[in-house]
C-alpha positions in Angstrom: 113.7 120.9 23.1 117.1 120.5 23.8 117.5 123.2 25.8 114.8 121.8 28.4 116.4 118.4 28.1 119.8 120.0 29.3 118.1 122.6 32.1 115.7 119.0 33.5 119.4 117.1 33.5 121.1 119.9 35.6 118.1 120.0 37.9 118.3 116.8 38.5 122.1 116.6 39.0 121.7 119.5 41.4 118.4 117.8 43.6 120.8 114.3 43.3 123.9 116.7 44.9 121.6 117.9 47.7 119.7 114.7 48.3 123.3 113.0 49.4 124.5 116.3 50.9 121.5 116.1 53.5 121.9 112.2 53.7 125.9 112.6 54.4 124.5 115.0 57.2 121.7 112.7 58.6 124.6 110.1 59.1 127.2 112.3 60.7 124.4 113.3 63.0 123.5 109.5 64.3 127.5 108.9 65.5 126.3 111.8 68.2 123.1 111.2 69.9 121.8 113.4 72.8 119.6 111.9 74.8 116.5 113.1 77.3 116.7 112.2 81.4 114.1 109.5 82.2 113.6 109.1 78.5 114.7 105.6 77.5 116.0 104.8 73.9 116.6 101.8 72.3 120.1 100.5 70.8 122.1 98.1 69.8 125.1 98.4 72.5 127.5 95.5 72.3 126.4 94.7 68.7 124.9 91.3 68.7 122.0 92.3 66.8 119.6 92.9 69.6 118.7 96.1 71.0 118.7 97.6 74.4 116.9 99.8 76.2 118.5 102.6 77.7 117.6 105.2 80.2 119.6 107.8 82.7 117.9 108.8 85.8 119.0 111.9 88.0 118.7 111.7 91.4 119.3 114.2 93.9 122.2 114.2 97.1 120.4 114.4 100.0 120.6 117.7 101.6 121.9 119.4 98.7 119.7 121.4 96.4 120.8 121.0 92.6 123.4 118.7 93.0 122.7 115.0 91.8 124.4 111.7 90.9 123.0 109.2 87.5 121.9 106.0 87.6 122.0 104.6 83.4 119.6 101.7 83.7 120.0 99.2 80.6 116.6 96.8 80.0 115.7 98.1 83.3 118.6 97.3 85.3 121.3 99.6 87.4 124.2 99.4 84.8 126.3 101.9 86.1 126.1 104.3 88.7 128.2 108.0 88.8 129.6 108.8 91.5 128.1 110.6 94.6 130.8 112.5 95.9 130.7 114.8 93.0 129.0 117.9 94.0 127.4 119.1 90.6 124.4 120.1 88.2 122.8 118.2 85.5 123.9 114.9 84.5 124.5 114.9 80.2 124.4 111.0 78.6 125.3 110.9 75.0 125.1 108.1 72.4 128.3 107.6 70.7 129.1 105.6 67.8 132.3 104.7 66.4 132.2 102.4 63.2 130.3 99.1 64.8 131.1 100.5 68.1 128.5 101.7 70.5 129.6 104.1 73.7 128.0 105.9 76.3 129.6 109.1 77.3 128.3 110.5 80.7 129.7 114.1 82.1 128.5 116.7 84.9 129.6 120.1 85.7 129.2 122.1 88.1 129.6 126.2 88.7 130.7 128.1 85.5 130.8 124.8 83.4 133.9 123.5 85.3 134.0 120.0 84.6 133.6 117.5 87.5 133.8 114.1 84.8 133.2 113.2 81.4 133.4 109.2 80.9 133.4 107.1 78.4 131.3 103.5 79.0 130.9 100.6 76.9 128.3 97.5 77.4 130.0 94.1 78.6 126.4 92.5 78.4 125.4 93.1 82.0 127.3 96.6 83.1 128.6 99.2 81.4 132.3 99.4 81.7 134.5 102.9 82.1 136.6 102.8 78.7 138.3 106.6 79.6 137.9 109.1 81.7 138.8 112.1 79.6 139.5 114.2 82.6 142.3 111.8 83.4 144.0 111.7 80.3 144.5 115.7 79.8 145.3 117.3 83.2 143.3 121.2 84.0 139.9 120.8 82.0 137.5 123.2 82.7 135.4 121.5 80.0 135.6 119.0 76.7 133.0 118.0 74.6 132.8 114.9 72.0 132.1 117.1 69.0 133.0 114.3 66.0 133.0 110.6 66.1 133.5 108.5 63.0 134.9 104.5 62.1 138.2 104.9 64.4 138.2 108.2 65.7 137.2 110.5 68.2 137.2 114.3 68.1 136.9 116.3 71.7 137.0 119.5 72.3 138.7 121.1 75.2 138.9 124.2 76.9 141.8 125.2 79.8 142.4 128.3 82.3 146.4 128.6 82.5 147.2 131.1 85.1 149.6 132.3 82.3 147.3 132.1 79.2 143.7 132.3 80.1 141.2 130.5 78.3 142.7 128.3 75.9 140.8 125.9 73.3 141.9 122.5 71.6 140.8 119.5 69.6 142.3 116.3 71.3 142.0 113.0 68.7 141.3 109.5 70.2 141.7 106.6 68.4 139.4 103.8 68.7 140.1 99.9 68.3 137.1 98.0 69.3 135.7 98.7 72.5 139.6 100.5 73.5 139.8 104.1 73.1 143.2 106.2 73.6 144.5 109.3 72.4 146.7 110.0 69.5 148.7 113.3 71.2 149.5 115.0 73.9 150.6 117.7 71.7 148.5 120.5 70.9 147.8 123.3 68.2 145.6 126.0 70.5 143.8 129.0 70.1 142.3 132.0 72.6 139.2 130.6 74.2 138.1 134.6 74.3 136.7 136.1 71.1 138.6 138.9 69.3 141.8 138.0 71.9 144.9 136.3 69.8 147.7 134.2 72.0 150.1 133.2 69.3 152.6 136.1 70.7 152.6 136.8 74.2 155.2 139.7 76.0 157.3 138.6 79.3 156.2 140.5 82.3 159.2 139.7 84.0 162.5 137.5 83.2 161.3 133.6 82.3 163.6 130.4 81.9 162.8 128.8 78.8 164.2 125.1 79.2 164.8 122.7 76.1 162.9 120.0 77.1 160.0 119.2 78.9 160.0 119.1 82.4 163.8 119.2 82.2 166.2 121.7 84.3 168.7 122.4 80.6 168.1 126.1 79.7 167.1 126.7 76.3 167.1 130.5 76.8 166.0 133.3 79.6 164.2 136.1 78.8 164.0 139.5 80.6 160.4 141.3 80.8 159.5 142.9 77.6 160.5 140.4 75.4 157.6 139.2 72.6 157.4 135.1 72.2 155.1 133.3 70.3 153.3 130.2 71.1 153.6 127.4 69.2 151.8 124.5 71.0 151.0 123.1 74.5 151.6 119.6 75.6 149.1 117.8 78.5 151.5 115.6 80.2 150.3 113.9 83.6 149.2 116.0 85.8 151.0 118.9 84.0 150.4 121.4 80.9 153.4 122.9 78.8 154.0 126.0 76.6 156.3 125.4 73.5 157.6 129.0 73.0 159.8 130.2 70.0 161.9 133.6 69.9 163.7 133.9 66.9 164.6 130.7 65.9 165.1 129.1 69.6 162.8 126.6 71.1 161.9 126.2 74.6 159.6 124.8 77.2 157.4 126.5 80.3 155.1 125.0 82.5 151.5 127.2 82.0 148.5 125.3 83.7 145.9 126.0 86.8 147.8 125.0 89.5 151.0 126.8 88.3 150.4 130.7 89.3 153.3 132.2 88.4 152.7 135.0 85.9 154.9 135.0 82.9 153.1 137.0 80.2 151.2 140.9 80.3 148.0 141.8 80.7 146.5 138.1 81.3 145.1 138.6 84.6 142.4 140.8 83.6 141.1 137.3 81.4 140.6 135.1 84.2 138.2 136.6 86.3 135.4 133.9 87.1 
């Protein structure tokens, strides 16, 4: 009798253990809603107990097959409208909530996934306002996603081409206070964006000026070709992406993002075809 008294308590223990596993899970779940085109969806927005309905409409440019602009209509009224001067495919709208915070994040893209925009939009009770534009904030995107969102904090993840890296991948935090959203660094921890490839040490294809701050002209140390670095970080500054390089036990800054071309490192050429 005991013995079934114990084996009934650990069952229950262990269906109690799942039951708030797969609630934990249904909860993370709601701070990231997808949503449907033309399908509209009803939510609180700006908190005051009501909800809203929402809907985003794709509409097409005029002469221009598969390229389209949104209109997000909120209790049946134009609420914000995306630009038309952005030549690009389908139009994604996300639900995004952030503690008692309500966003709407908006993006397009347009060949290979490049990103054209992704936005972030809040409800002032008749239009919904542009919060960030995360394309702004970290210069040479080719895409970033809102994968995590929780009571003050947003997770995106982002993916850059560097002439002199290739694909690279990143988790950029944001930090949210109410309806105002920034983000906590432009300093970065990154990884290949190409399976099976590593980029924490890279060899000089020719001789490179390492510089001990960024964008300043003080040499840290210069390196002839053949010489193995490794990559500690990058930092998104402006309109501007920077390497953090060590060899040995020197530091030093180079500027690696899509508009830069100059190649630094060997073999990355045959990684950024398309």
């Amino acid at each position: 009798m005991k013995k079934k008294k114990i084996m009934k308590l650990v069952s229950g223990i262990i269906l109690m253990f799942v039951g708030l596993h797969f609630h934990n899970v249904q909860v993370d779940a709601k701070t990231i809603m997808d949503t449907t085109k033309d399908k509209t969806y009803q939510i609180d927005l700006d908190q005051d107990g009501k909800k809203e309905k929402v809907k985003l409409k794709q509409c097409s440019i005029d002469d221009l097959d598969y390229n389209y602009y949104g209109i997000i209509y909120v209790d049946g009224k134009k609420a914000y409208t995306t630009p038309k001067d952005i030549y690009a495919y389908d139009i994604n709208m996300k639900i995004i909530t952030s503690g008692d915070q309500v966003f709407i994040n908006v993006s397009q893209s347009s060949d290979n996934g490049n990103l054209e925009f992704n936005k972030l939009l809040s409800f002032n009770g008749t239009t919904l306002d542009e919060v960030i534009d995360f394309k702004k904030v970290e210069p040479g995107l080719r895409s970033c996603e809102i994968t995590s969102a929780t009571k003050d904090k947003i997770v995106v993840s982002c993916e850059s081409m560097p002439c002199q890296l290739a694909s690279i991948k990143w988790k950029s935090t944001y930090l949210v206070n109410g309806n105002a959203v920034k983000i906590k660094s432009h300093v970065h921890k990154v990884k290949s964006g190409i399976e099976g490839r590593s980029i924490s040490t890279l060899e000089t294809n020719r001789t490179v000026t390492f510089t001990s701050e960024i964008g300043s002209k003080k040499v840290a140390f210069k390196l002839g070709a053949g010489k193995k670095v490794k990559l500690l970080s990058i930092t998104t500054k402006k309109d501007k992406i920077y390497g953090c390089f060590q060899y040995g036990k020197k530091k030093g800054y180079v500027r690696v993002d899509p508009y830069h071309e100059t190649a630094y490192f060997k073999n990355i050429y045959k990684y950024l075809a398309g």
